[in-house]
Amino acid sequence: MYFYFYDKLTQDKQFESQLTTLETRLIDLGINGRVEKLSIFKNAKELIEDGIKKGAHTVIAVGDDHTFTTAVNVVAPYDVTFGFIPLAPGSRYAKLLGMPVAEAAVDVLSKRRTLEVDLGKIGDYYFFGALQLPAAAELRLQCDEQYTVSPTSQTNRISILNAGDVLTSSTPLLADPSDGRLSLNITPQVNGGLLSRKTKTNGRASVFPAQRIDIDSTGETLKVSVENVFSVNTPCVAEIVPAQMKIIVGKGRLLDNQSDAATS
């Protein structure tokens, strides 16, 4: 059974026509299924887990990048295939996965071309893309209990990547989500100038691969952002969970395409 999770974005009237066309295409291709919409009475976790318990073998998140991250965290512990239908252009994860917008994504889903990918985990949260960390002088990052890394500047861009950090900058940082490791990236940046609040990259990133990264701070508690959706306070541990999810992908994706396979 296919299970479609509609986030609150789908309730916007501007998407009514798209959803109608999309749902018709799902029926035409024989991959329609149960649809549940986010409401004030049930959250994403309740809706998706109920769908899986009732026999869903494929869970499709319909919405935006926030929807994607939320659904990944819920689906991660279960042995189901995961897919994503972006409703609006500009989705960073859609580009990473090679998924076109709305109705066009349905044709990609119907082919069921999947990648088996690692996920990262921090606290109670799974993540597909990356963690974003503050470049505070107090930050300490211990990799595989072997060595410790600290930022050298408060303008550093610090990310812990699984598939990549595609949300916090127009310049994405990508990694291989099938290599069994996280990637700690520290990218030097400088302020854009007196009239700009933006920063720009100033040199090559330092990259530290690790299966486990202990995150701590010597002073006040710091917040680690989980793809701009969740947050975890220090001290905490980020670790890799190998081959944790099967995810549907399309052509032209930014992800490594060496390990894809058609599945039924």
GROMACS .gro file of C-alpha atoms in nm:
model
  264
    1MET     CA    1   0.000   0.000   0.000
    2TYR     CA    2   0.112   0.352  -0.081
    3PHE     CA    3   0.067   0.608   0.194
    4TYR     CA    4   0.069   0.981   0.112
    5PHE     CA    5   0.137   1.229   0.390
    6TYR     CA    6   0.011   1.579   0.306
    7ASP     CA    7   0.176   1.854   0.511
    8LYS     CA    8   0.000   2.181   0.599
    9LEU     CA    9   0.144   2.337   0.283
   10THR     CA   10  -0.106   2.133   0.081
   11GLN     CA   11  -0.393   2.326   0.240
   12ASP     CA   12  -0.290   2.644   0.059
   13LYS     CA   13  -0.540   2.721  -0.218
   14GLN     CA   14  -0.261   2.791  -0.466
   15PHE     CA   15  -0.187   2.417  -0.473
   16GLU     CA   16  -0.546   2.292  -0.522
   17SER     CA   17  -0.516   2.252  -0.898
   18GLN     CA   18  -0.174   2.086  -0.871
   19LEU     CA   19  -0.300   1.834  -0.617
   20THR     CA   20  -0.604   1.746  -0.827
   21THR     CA   21  -0.387   1.681  -1.133
   22LEU     CA   22  -0.133   1.494  -0.923
   23GLU     CA   23  -0.394   1.266  -0.769
   24THR     CA   24  -0.543   1.188  -1.110
   25ARG     CA   25  -0.198   1.089  -1.235
   26LEU     CA   26  -0.147   0.862  -0.933
   27ILE     CA   27  -0.468   0.678  -1.023
   28ASP     CA   28  -0.368   0.653  -1.390
   29LEU     CA   29  -0.037   0.489  -1.294
   30GLY     CA   30  -0.193   0.263  -1.031
   31ILE     CA   31   0.006   0.400  -0.739
   32ASN     CA   32  -0.269   0.585  -0.558
   33GLY     CA   33  -0.323   0.491  -0.196
   34ARG     CA   34  -0.424   0.617   0.144
   35VAL     CA   35  -0.398   0.994   0.195
   36GLU     CA   36  -0.372   1.162   0.534
   37LYS     CA   37  -0.346   1.536   0.593
   38LEU     CA   38  -0.179   1.711   0.884
   39SER     CA   39  -0.434   1.860   1.122
   40ILE     CA   40  -0.460   2.014   1.467
   41PHE     CA   41  -0.579   1.677   1.594
   42LYS     CA   42  -0.298   1.455   1.459
   43ASN     CA   43   0.069   1.528   1.402
   44ALA     CA   44   0.302   1.384   1.137
   45LYS     CA   45   0.433   1.107   1.361
   46GLU     CA   46   0.085   0.980   1.450
   47LEU     CA   47  -0.039   0.987   1.091
   48ILE     CA   48   0.263   0.822   0.930
   49GLU     CA   49   0.311   0.555   1.196
   50ASP     CA   50  -0.058   0.466   1.176
   51GLY     CA   51  -0.026   0.426   0.798
   52ILE     CA   52   0.275   0.197   0.837
   53LYS     CA   53   0.103  -0.013   1.103
   54LYS     CA   54  -0.191  -0.059   0.865
   55GLY     CA   55   0.031  -0.201   0.592
   56ALA     CA   56   0.197   0.083   0.400
   57HIS     CA   57   0.512  -0.037   0.222
   58THR     CA   58   0.583   0.301   0.062
   59VAL     CA   59   0.548   0.639   0.236
   60ILE     CA   60   0.540   0.953   0.021
   61ALA     CA   61   0.576   1.299   0.177
   62VAL     CA   62   0.396   1.575  -0.016
   63GLY     CA   63   0.502   1.933   0.058
   64ASP     CA   64   0.831   2.118   0.094
   65ASP     CA   65   1.177   2.068   0.247
   66HIS     CA   66   1.034   2.101   0.598
   67THR     CA   67   0.790   1.820   0.513
   68PHE     CA   68   1.076   1.606   0.384
   69THR     CA   69   1.285   1.639   0.702
   70THR     CA   70   0.986   1.579   0.928
   71ALA     CA   71   0.881   1.265   0.742
   72VAL     CA   72   1.234   1.120   0.720
   73ASN     CA   73   1.261   1.135   1.098
   74VAL     CA   74   0.935   0.941   1.141
   75VAL     CA   75   0.990   0.684   0.865
   76ALA     CA   76   1.355   0.608   0.948
   77PRO     CA   77   1.306   0.322   1.200
   78TYR     CA   78   1.070   0.130   0.970
   79ASP     CA   79   1.138  -0.107   0.680
   80VAL     CA   80   0.951   0.090   0.414
   81THR     CA   81   1.046   0.280   0.099
   82PHE     CA   82   1.034   0.659   0.120
   83GLY     CA   83   0.955   0.912  -0.151
   84PHE     CA   84   0.903   1.286  -0.186
   85ILE     CA   85   0.671   1.499  -0.401
   86PRO     CA   86   0.773   1.866  -0.387
   87LEU     CA   87   0.486   2.104  -0.454
   88ALA     CA   88   0.679   2.420  -0.530
   89PRO     CA   89   0.995   2.493  -0.731
   90GLY     CA   90   1.304   2.566  -0.526
   91SER     CA   91   1.305   2.258  -0.304
   92ARG     CA   92   1.668   2.183  -0.221
   93TYR     CA   93   1.600   1.818  -0.139
   94ALA     CA   94   1.407   1.771  -0.462
   95LYS     CA   95   1.719   1.877  -0.652
   96LEU     CA   96   1.935   1.647  -0.442
   97LEU     CA   97   1.706   1.352  -0.520
   98GLY     CA   98   1.633   1.443  -0.882
   99MET     CA   99   1.260   1.487  -0.816
  100PRO     CA  100   1.062   1.725  -1.039
  101VAL     CA  101   0.766   1.924  -0.908
  102ALA     CA  102   0.414   1.790  -0.841
  103GLU     CA  103   0.263   1.580  -1.123
  104ALA     CA  104   0.599   1.521  -1.291
  105ALA     CA  105   0.728   1.364  -0.969
  106VAL     CA  106   0.455   1.099  -0.991
  107ASP     CA  107   0.614   0.953  -1.305
  108VAL     CA  108   0.946   0.925  -1.120
  109LEU     CA  109   0.777   0.756  -0.824
  110SER     CA  110   0.611   0.501  -1.051
  111LYS     CA  111   0.952   0.379  -1.173
  112ARG     CA  112   1.054   0.302  -0.810
  113ARG     CA  113   1.423   0.360  -0.868
  114THR     CA  114   1.574   0.362  -0.522
  115LEU     CA  115   1.895   0.422  -0.334
  116GLU     CA  116   1.976   0.255  -0.005
  117VAL     CA  117   2.119   0.536   0.203
  118ASP     CA  118   2.270   0.599   0.543
  119LEU     CA  119   2.104   0.835   0.786
  120GLY     CA  120   2.256   1.044   1.059
  121LYS     CA  121   2.114   1.040   1.409
  122ILE     CA  122   2.144   1.290   1.692
  123GLY     CA  123   1.950   1.240   2.012
  124ASP     CA  124   1.605   1.115   1.912
  125TYR     CA  125   1.623   1.259   1.559
  126TYR     CA  126   1.725   1.099   1.231
  127PHE     CA  127   1.845   1.323   0.949
  128PHE     CA  128   1.917   1.277   0.580
  129GLY     CA  129   2.100   1.597   0.492
  130ALA     CA  130   2.307   1.768   0.759
  131LEU     CA  131   2.338   1.927   1.101
  132GLN     CA  132   2.424   2.295   1.135
  133LEU     CA  133   2.639   2.405   1.429
  134PRO     CA  134   2.719   2.749   1.572
  135ALA     CA  135   3.079   2.860   1.521
  136ALA     CA  136   3.124   2.938   1.889
  137ALA     CA  137   3.469   2.943   2.045
  138GLU     CA  138   3.338   2.707   2.316
  139LEU     CA  139   3.243   2.435   2.065
  140ARG     CA  140   3.430   2.105   2.087
  141LEU     CA  141   3.386   1.824   1.833
  142GLN     CA  142   3.542   1.487   1.910
  143CYS     CA  143   3.564   1.250   1.612
  144ASP     CA  144   3.548   0.875   1.680
  145GLU     CA  145   3.696   0.939   2.027
  146GLN     CA  146   4.034   0.994   1.860
  147TYR     CA  147   4.083   1.368   1.814
  148THR     CA  148   3.905   1.696   1.889
  149VAL     CA  149   3.826   1.978   1.647
  150SER     CA  150   3.728   2.337   1.734
  151PRO     CA  151   3.637   2.636   1.514
  152THR     CA  152   3.911   2.892   1.457
  153SER     CA  153   3.673   3.175   1.372
  154GLN     CA  154   3.317   3.270   1.463
  155THR     CA  155   3.243   3.318   1.092
  156ASN     CA  156   3.320   2.953   1.011
  157ARG     CA  157   3.038   2.754   0.853
  158ILE     CA  158   3.022   2.427   1.047
  159SER     CA  159   2.814   2.134   0.925
  160ILE     CA  160   2.800   1.762   0.990
  161LEU     CA  161   2.698   1.603   0.662
  162ASN     CA  162   2.526   1.281   0.570
  163ALA     CA  163   2.399   1.356   0.217
  164GLY     CA  164   2.484   1.724   0.230
  165ASP     CA  165   2.410   2.068   0.368
  166VAL     CA  166   2.180   2.214   0.103
  167LEU     CA  167   1.967   2.445   0.318
  168THR     CA  168   2.193   2.705   0.478
  169SER     CA  169   2.368   2.848   0.174
  170SER     CA  170   2.326   2.895  -0.200
  171THR     CA  171   2.644   2.686  -0.229
  172PRO     CA  172   2.556   2.331  -0.119
  173LEU     CA  173   2.806   2.106   0.057
  174LEU     CA  174   2.758   1.748  -0.062
  175ALA     CA  175   2.868   1.412   0.077
  176ASP     CA  176   2.816   1.045  -0.003
  177PRO     CA  177   2.517   0.910   0.196
  178SER     CA  178   2.623   0.551   0.131
  179ASP     CA  179   2.980   0.551   0.264
  180GLY     CA  180   2.903   0.462   0.626
  181ARG     CA  181   3.044   0.788   0.762
  182LEU     CA  182   2.946   1.139   0.858
  183SER     CA  183   3.154   1.429   0.733
  184LEU     CA  184   3.241   1.720   0.962
  185ASN     CA  185   3.298   2.023   0.739
  186ILE     CA  186   3.445   2.351   0.862
  187THR     CA  187   3.441   2.614   0.589
  188PRO     CA  188   3.622   2.946   0.643
  189GLN     CA  189   3.405   3.247   0.567
  190VAL     CA  190   3.441   3.624   0.584
  191ASN     CA  191   3.187   3.900   0.629
  192GLY     CA  192   3.046   4.038   0.306
  193GLY     CA  193   3.132   4.398   0.394
  194LEU     CA  194   3.002   4.694   0.589
  195LEU     CA  195   2.675   4.709   0.396
  196SER     CA  196   2.605   4.336   0.397
  197ARG     CA  197   2.508   4.094   0.672
  198LYS     CA  198   2.596   3.796   0.454
  199THR     CA  199   2.918   3.598   0.463
  200LYS     CA  200   3.108   3.442   0.177
  201THR     CA  201   3.338   3.143   0.150
  202ASN     CA  202   3.705   3.226   0.193
  203GLY     CA  203   3.905   2.913   0.121
  204ARG     CA  204   3.867   2.537   0.111
  205ALA     CA  205   3.673   2.345   0.373
  206SER     CA  206   3.849   2.123   0.626
  207VAL     CA  207   3.682   1.781   0.618
  208PHE     CA  208   3.690   1.524   0.900
  209PRO     CA  209   3.514   1.190   0.830
  210ALA     CA  210   3.383   1.002   1.132
  211GLN     CA  211   3.123   0.747   1.233
  212ARG     CA  212   3.060   0.923   1.564
  213ILE     CA  213   3.102   1.288   1.660
  214ASP     CA  214   3.066   1.398   2.023
  215ILE     CA  215   2.947   1.759   2.035
  216ASP     CA  216   3.012   1.961   2.349
  217SER     CA  217   3.081   2.315   2.466
  218THR     CA  218   3.309   2.439   2.741
  219GLY     CA  219   3.079   2.722   2.842
  220GLU     CA  220   2.709   2.778   2.788
  221THR     CA  221   2.481   2.524   2.623
  222LEU     CA  222   2.472   2.548   2.243
  223LYS     CA  223   2.197   2.444   2.003
  224VAL     CA  224   2.260   2.209   1.711
  225SER     CA  225   2.010   2.256   1.426
  226VAL     CA  226   1.869   1.946   1.259
  227GLU     CA  227   1.799   2.075   0.907
  228ASN     CA  228   1.623   2.387   1.040
  229VAL     CA  229   1.335   2.177   1.175
  230PHE     CA  230   1.451   2.032   1.508
  231SER     CA  231   1.724   2.131   1.752
  232VAL     CA  232   1.932   1.946   2.011
  233ASN     CA  233   2.126   2.099   2.300
  234THR     CA  234   2.488   2.021   2.376
  235PRO     CA  235   2.629   1.789   2.495
  236CYS     CA  236   2.506   1.545   2.232
  237VAL     CA  237   2.630   1.277   1.995
  238ALA     CA  238   2.589   1.257   1.617
  239GLU     CA  239   2.640   0.915   1.463
  240ILE     CA  240   2.591   0.734   1.135
  241VAL     CA  241   2.323   0.467   1.089
  242PRO     CA  242   2.437   0.271   0.781
  243ALA     CA  243   2.194   0.163   0.507
  244GLN     CA  244   1.894   0.274   0.711
  245MET     CA  245   1.654   0.389   0.438
  246LYS     CA  246   1.545   0.310   0.082
  247ILE     CA  247   1.460   0.634  -0.094
  248ILE     CA  248   1.311   0.692  -0.440
  249VAL     CA  249   1.527   0.902  -0.672
  250GLY     CA  250   1.514   1.040  -1.025
  251LYS     CA  251   1.755   1.121  -1.304
  252GLY     CA  252   1.969   1.431  -1.278
  253ARG     CA  253   2.002   1.399  -0.902
  254LEU     CA  254   2.299   1.537  -0.715
  255LEU     CA  255   2.336   1.218  -0.512
  256ASP     CA  256   2.584   0.952  -0.617
  257ASN     CA  257   2.416   0.736  -0.880
  258GLN     CA  258   2.646   0.436  -0.865
  259SER     CA  259   2.435   0.224  -0.629
  260ASP     CA  260   2.082   0.277  -0.761
  261ALA     CA  261   1.853  -0.008  -0.853
  262ALA     CA  262   1.500  -0.056  -0.982
  263THR     CA  263   1.282  -0.221  -0.720
  264SER     CA  264   0.929  -0.346  -0.706
   0.00000   0.00000   0.00000
